[in-house]
């Protein structure tokens, strides 16, 4: 447990440049799904292939560990957060974990994104007799669309219990590095793929110009797999056709995650976005800790504990800070993206499996006054040059609306209320953590803070405020 | 008149690197309010001190001119656009103009921003017997707050008539360079000042935490005047107290532009934002052409012809494209800013007089198909790396709401409708100018276009969409 607060330039427990750690992640770049050295951890994590090894300590008495968490049916939960889950593993403040995350859209192109990848195959396994991960979403197990109702769609790796974390503390999560997950299919050796879906929950769905109206369109992208180039290119697209899942349910629209797309039912169109190159911004769309208000909750609407807040700045080099709401924090991560625009307009990004190297730092409640983390009740993101405050249409929808199995349907999402929330939080940030008067805070915001539209598709719309760190007194 | 469409990398009539032109602008940096060489132009412009001289031509037969337009009571109009005004001057496509613009907030600190500057003094001159510029705004001349009613607040330099411009054409305006206007007061030699006002039309006004509620706060900033550094620092702030204008009207709130602030009535507070340094982003908040729908209209709400759209990217190196709605286009520019955040939250930026060097290029309607300007019915902004589409709560409020003397009060502003408009325009941009299918356009937008909040304070809220030019096929 940490009793230390990181300030600017702080290298708290920092092994960020540890050659051993970097070498391990580089190894992971080339041999995903193979554990990296170390010893199997005990209990549930061990059965999922999680390993751990101590890092060469930089300081006497320090005993920082590096965990490797492959993604497979033992290490993920699908479509929900829950404070009551058995944690995948327990780690200490300062520890690192390399975590594989898998996109819930992999089954939109089974050949490119599932086949030959044992971890992904184990997650998506579903036939008439068996479904590896039955619950998908926070809904009832007898939901007509399938267990969990698809009320929450993301494949989440975790949860991770941080030893010593208690409500009122803040969990800092540093993203040391990211990598795209290569296709496991020998036919696509050395390539990586992702998928964008213009879905029924997208901003465009009821506002289409051309026929047929109310269509959903899936576009498959190839994504630079080397990590050295930075492009994604469209391969083909197709319009969603009714898909019958292995349990016999027909899905006329995309209403349940992980339904395998039967290639024989779709018409691929390869004449798509010829010559266009999309800048790649690998990041985690869904990252956060469990809320205290309910036993189980959809992973779809973002909230004060983070979750699916879909900010593309949540990539390599960024740090997120989450208010801890339950013992151990119960951290999970998923919804990996290769690229997204602010707004995530059509409902998805380039959904693309990623592996991340994370460090976890716990900040105890008593140490927060006088720091930027004081009073934090939302996910705060930090990059090399910016602090990013996240506002939502409903800052804590579980408190505002009470529990509902499909909270996204109840929240009255509007950018106007999200803008008000982003302003309120940014003003409070300057007043509470920088000791500015309200008049100073408001002037500073108007002349130097940029407000952007994080997303309009997650059931609880987001507006973020970007504070440049260069404005602060030196 | 131009019959040429500029493409990527085009140097149409380009004297951007003309040594003579740069030397003239450099001279302007050091001796504002002195005309630069040339000969007085005829008519109204000449009486305002406007001069013109031919530029050394780079091509045979070319006869490009450079105009210098000082800001004074003869060269500005206050708070409105009008297609029926007598144009200040007429110029040809390809011509350049160095244009002084003056902030309408100069009288918030007369010593620093008016005194000793003959041009600014001539604009703000107002005593019991005489008011140099009587009409301020598009309201009636007998409005109880003063002539024009303050229904429109910006000091606009212009209008400039572009020879040959007709409805359906597009006017391109390149911002070659900008400079901050130095204080004319010897006590502040070599310094530049600006002002931020947390005003009654700001997003914060009805949502203040501390007493007294419903206050307006003026903060005076010193702005780097050399153009070599990039900071602004707060000097002092004060709360607005009822001000009696020279005609005897009392203004309990900021409801009419150019009311001189009586120093004896305010309490300056010098303990403000100590050590904070604001990055300077000089730009023009209000820039555009006259709409066709009405004789005279408030300069406050932005519309399809541009105007007060308040995007801080409208600075040096940027280019704006406006749909021409009336013969000659009737271009005006004002509302100069030293810095603003996306949203312009409290109602103003750092309002700071600027001088700009502009080039004007006319694109004829017949030449638009096949170019990025085809179908343009909003202000499009271009920077070195981006194309920026502007959406509004009401894309053309004059058409939607009919004429009103105070249109900002009628428009139902919401970021949700502005977001829809920005999406609609961006989709149309890709479909109409890039020949993409709707499915391609929507996917591309979701994964690569960033939507931001331009402003929430101008009576017609704005959302902009940033398209990275690097995505286009090479």
Tab-separated table of N, CA, C and O in Angstrom, chain A residues 61-112:
chain	number	residue	atom	x	y	z
A	61	UNK	N	14.224	-3.002	0.027
A	61	UNK	CA	12.952	-3.287	0.688
A	61	UNK	C	11.755	-3.284	-0.231
A	61	UNK	O	10.666	-3.706	0.131
A	62	UNK	N	11.943	-2.814	-1.441
A	62	UNK	CA	10.828	-2.740	-2.383
A	62	UNK	C	10.654	-4.110	-3.036
A	62	UNK	O	11.627	-4.777	-3.345
A	63	UNK	N	9.439	-4.483	-3.268
A	63	UNK	CA	9.204	-5.822	-3.813
A	63	UNK	C	8.101	-5.761	-4.865
A	63	UNK	O	7.039	-6.332	-4.719
A	64	UNK	N	8.386	-4.977	-5.905
A	64	UNK	CA	7.377	-4.765	-6.942
A	64	UNK	C	7.294	-5.987	-7.855
A	64	UNK	O	8.308	-6.570	-8.216
A	65	UNK	N	6.067	-6.351	-8.230
A	65	UNK	CA	5.858	-7.521	-9.086
A	65	UNK	C	5.328	-7.107	-10.455
A	65	UNK	O	4.722	-6.057	-10.619
A	66	UNK	N	5.543	-7.997	-11.397
A	66	UNK	CA	4.950	-7.849	-12.716
A	66	UNK	C	4.085	-9.069	-12.986
A	66	UNK	O	4.566	-10.203	-12.952
A	67	UNK	N	2.819	-8.814	-13.248
A	67	UNK	CA	1.881	-9.891	-13.574
A	67	UNK	C	1.639	-9.922	-15.072
A	67	UNK	O	1.632	-8.886	-15.733
A	68	UNK	N	1.395	-11.103	-15.577
A	68	UNK	CA	0.960	-11.227	-16.963
A	68	UNK	C	-0.419	-11.876	-16.954
A	68	UNK	O	-0.598	-12.976	-16.419
A	69	UNK	N	-1.398	-11.162	-17.537
A	69	UNK	CA	-2.783	-11.654	-17.518
A	69	UNK	C	-3.241	-11.895	-18.948
A	69	UNK	O	-3.588	-10.962	-19.667
A	70	UNK	N	-3.217	-13.147	-19.382
A	70	UNK	CA	-3.742	-13.435	-20.719
A	70	UNK	C	-5.265	-13.276	-20.699
A	70	UNK	O	-5.886	-13.344	-19.647
A	71	UNK	N	-5.831	-13.040	-21.877
A	71	UNK	CA	-7.297	-12.989	-21.973
A	71	UNK	C	-7.802	-14.362	-22.390
A	71	UNK	O	-7.388	-14.895	-23.424
A	72	UNK	N	-8.660	-14.933	-21.585
A	72	UNK	CA	-9.315	-16.195	-21.940
A	72	UNK	C	-10.578	-16.315	-21.093
A	72	UNK	O	-10.881	-15.422	-20.293
A	73	UNK	N	-11.271	-17.405	-21.260
A	73	UNK	CA	-12.583	-17.504	-20.601
A	73	UNK	C	-12.476	-17.497	-19.072
A	73	UNK	O	-13.471	-17.257	-18.395
A	74	UNK	N	-11.271	-17.733	-18.540
A	74	UNK	CA	-11.101	-17.726	-17.077
A	74	UNK	C	-10.794	-16.336	-16.533
A	74	UNK	O	-10.909	-16.107	-15.329
A	75	UNK	N	-10.343	-15.433	-17.392
A	75	UNK	CA	-9.830	-14.151	-16.900
A	75	UNK	C	-10.719	-12.960	-17.254
A	75	UNK	O	-10.384	-11.831	-16.927
A	76	UNK	N	-11.827	-13.249	-17.937
A	76	UNK	CA	-12.684	-12.116	-18.332
A	76	UNK	C	-14.084	-12.259	-17.739
A	76	UNK	O	-14.513	-13.347	-17.344
A	77	UNK	N	-14.767	-11.117	-17.683
A	77	UNK	CA	-16.216	-11.111	-17.421
A	77	UNK	C	-16.819	-10.233	-18.503
A	77	UNK	O	-16.170	-9.368	-19.064
A	78	UNK	N	-18.076	-10.473	-18.819
A	78	UNK	CA	-18.616	-9.940	-20.081
A	78	UNK	C	-19.809	-9.010	-19.840
A	78	UNK	O	-20.903	-9.456	-19.517
A	79	UNK	N	-19.556	-7.719	-19.975
A	79	UNK	CA	-20.681	-6.785	-20.041
A	79	UNK	C	-21.113	-6.162	-18.731
A	79	UNK	O	-22.164	-5.522	-18.676
A	80	UNK	N	-20.328	-6.313	-17.680
A	80	UNK	CA	-20.772	-5.758	-16.394
A	80	UNK	C	-19.579	-5.506	-15.467
A	80	UNK	O	-18.507	-6.071	-15.638
A	81	UNK	N	-19.828	-4.611	-14.516
A	81	UNK	CA	-18.975	-4.477	-13.337
A	81	UNK	C	-19.730	-5.073	-12.157
A	81	UNK	O	-20.967	-4.989	-12.105
A	82	UNK	N	-18.995	-5.638	-11.224
A	82	UNK	CA	-19.645	-6.080	-9.996
A	82	UNK	C	-18.650	-6.063	-8.845
A	82	UNK	O	-17.570	-6.643	-8.927
A	83	UNK	N	-19.064	-5.404	-7.781
A	83	UNK	CA	-18.227	-5.366	-6.577
A	83	UNK	C	-18.181	-6.733	-5.904
A	83	UNK	O	-17.325	-6.986	-5.067
A	84	UNK	N	-19.119	-7.612	-6.281
A	84	UNK	CA	-19.242	-8.894	-5.576
A	84	UNK	C	-18.560	-10.045	-6.283
A	84	UNK	O	-18.643	-11.185	-5.848
A	85	UNK	N	-17.886	-9.779	-7.404
A	85	UNK	CA	-17.170	-10.856	-8.092
A	85	UNK	C	-15.980	-11.321	-7.264
A	85	UNK	O	-15.411	-10.552	-6.484
A	86	UNK	N	-15.597	-12.550	-7.498
A	86	UNK	CA	-14.314	-13.000	-6.958
A	86	UNK	C	-13.220	-12.328	-7.786
A	86	UNK	O	-13.231	-12.415	-9.020
A	87	UNK	N	-12.294	-11.614	-7.149
A	87	UNK	CA	-11.265	-10.949	-7.955
A	87	UNK	C	-10.392	-11.964	-8.683
A	87	UNK	O	-10.148	-13.060	-8.184
A	88	UNK	N	-9.930	-11.562	-9.848
A	88	UNK	CA	-9.036	-12.417	-10.627
A	88	UNK	C	-7.711	-12.578	-9.897
A	88	UNK	O	-7.163	-13.673	-9.797
A	89	UNK	N	-7.183	-11.472	-9.400
A	89	UNK	CA	-5.958	-11.548	-8.596
A	89	UNK	C	-5.883	-10.326	-7.709
A	89	UNK	O	-6.609	-9.341	-7.925
A	90	UNK	N	-5.009	-10.410	-6.720
A	90	UNK	CA	-4.783	-9.292	-5.808
A	90	UNK	C	-3.355	-8.824	-5.991
A	90	UNK	O	-2.425	-9.643	-6.016
A	91	UNK	N	-3.167	-7.519	-6.134
A	91	UNK	CA	-1.799	-7.004	-6.260
A	91	UNK	C	-1.625	-5.797	-5.358
A	91	UNK	O	-2.586	-5.276	-4.784
A	92	UNK	N	-0.374	-5.360	-5.246
A	92	UNK	CA	-0.038	-4.252	-4.354
A	92	UNK	C	0.191	-2.975	-5.141
A	92	UNK	O	0.566	-3.004	-6.315
A	93	UNK	N	-0.014	-1.864	-4.477
A	93	UNK	CA	0.310	-0.570	-5.075
A	93	UNK	C	1.760	-0.587	-5.534
A	93	UNK	O	2.648	-1.033	-4.799
A	94	UNK	N	1.994	-0.139	-6.738
A	94	UNK	CA	3.339	-0.155	-7.313
A	94	UNK	C	3.534	-1.293	-8.299
A	94	UNK	O	4.438	-1.235	-9.135
A	95	UNK	N	2.711	-2.320	-8.192
A	95	UNK	CA	2.858	-3.470	-9.086
A	95	UNK	C	2.455	-3.121	-10.528
A	95	UNK	O	1.669	-2.196	-10.771
A	96	UNK	N	3.000	-3.916	-11.430
A	96	UNK	CA	2.688	-3.792	-12.855
A	96	UNK	C	1.880	-5.000	-13.312
A	96	UNK	O	2.012	-6.098	-12.755
A	97	UNK	N	1.108	-4.809	-14.340
A	97	UNK	CA	0.457	-5.960	-14.973
A	97	UNK	C	0.390	-5.732	-16.479
A	97	UNK	O	-0.012	-4.652	-16.932
A	98	UNK	N	0.803	-6.727	-17.230
A	98	UNK	CA	0.541	-6.747	-18.669
A	98	UNK	C	-0.799	-7.455	-18.850
A	98	UNK	O	-0.967	-8.592	-18.392
A	99	UNK	N	-1.751	-6.743	-19.447
A	99	UNK	CA	-3.126	-7.249	-19.503
A	99	UNK	C	-3.587	-7.329	-20.955
A	99	UNK	O	-3.537	-6.343	-21.684
A	100	UNK	N	-4.011	-8.515	-21.339
A	100	UNK	CA	-4.607	-8.655	-22.666
A	100	UNK	C	-6.086	-8.279	-22.605
A	100	UNK	O	-6.797	-8.670	-21.679
A	101	UNK	N	-6.532	-7.521	-23.595
A	101	UNK	CA	-7.959	-7.211	-23.694
A	101	UNK	C	-8.435	-7.599	-25.091
A	101	UNK	O	-7.682	-7.512	-26.055
A	102	UNK	N	-9.675	-8.016	-25.150
A	102	UNK	CA	-10.224	-8.554	-26.402
A	102	UNK	C	-11.494	-7.791	-26.759
A	102	UNK	O	-12.336	-7.526	-25.897
A	103	UNK	N	-11.600	-7.448	-28.030
A	103	UNK	CA	-12.813	-6.746	-28.437
A	103	UNK	C	-14.011	-7.686	-28.504
A	103	UNK	O	-13.900	-8.816	-29.000
A	104	UNK	N	-15.146	-7.183	-28.038
A	104	UNK	CA	-16.393	-7.956	-28.073
A	104	UNK	C	-16.938	-8.067	-29.491
A	104	UNK	O	-17.943	-8.746	-29.705
A	105	UNK	N	-16.309	-7.379	-30.445
A	105	UNK	CA	-16.772	-7.467	-31.839
A	105	UNK	C	-15.974	-8.493	-32.654
A	105	UNK	O	-16.123	-8.550	-33.877
A	106	UNK	N	-15.132	-9.282	-32.013
A	106	UNK	CA	-14.271	-10.214	-32.744
A	106	UNK	C	-15.073	-11.134	-33.666
A	106	UNK	O	-14.622	-11.465	-34.770
A	107	UNK	N	-16.255	-11.535	-33.240
A	107	UNK	CA	-17.035	-12.493	-34.028
A	107	UNK	C	-17.657	-11.887	-35.290
A	107	UNK	O	-18.306	-12.587	-36.055
A	108	UNK	N	-17.447	-10.587	-35.505
A	108	UNK	CA	-17.931	-9.990	-36.764
A	108	UNK	C	-17.094	-10.457	-37.959
A	108	UNK	O	-17.541	-10.365	-39.101
A	109	UNK	N	-15.865	-10.894	-37.684
A	109	UNK	CA	-15.060	-11.550	-38.724
A	109	UNK	C	-14.252	-12.638	-38.037
A	109	UNK	O	-13.129	-12.417	-37.568
A	110	UNK	N	-14.850	-13.808	-37.967
A	110	UNK	CA	-14.276	-14.918	-37.196
A	110	UNK	C	-12.909	-15.298	-37.760
A	110	UNK	O	-11.956	-15.529	-37.000
A	111	UNK	N	-12.804	-15.336	-39.084
A	111	UNK	CA	-11.533	-15.743	-39.695
A	111	UNK	C	-10.385	-14.840	-39.275
A	111	UNK	O	-9.283	-15.308	-38.992
A	112	UNK	N	-10.630	-13.543	-39.298
A	112	UNK	CA	-9.536	-12.611	-39.030
A	112	UNK	C	-9.297	-12.348	-37.548
A	112	UNK	O	-8.195	-12.012	-37.149
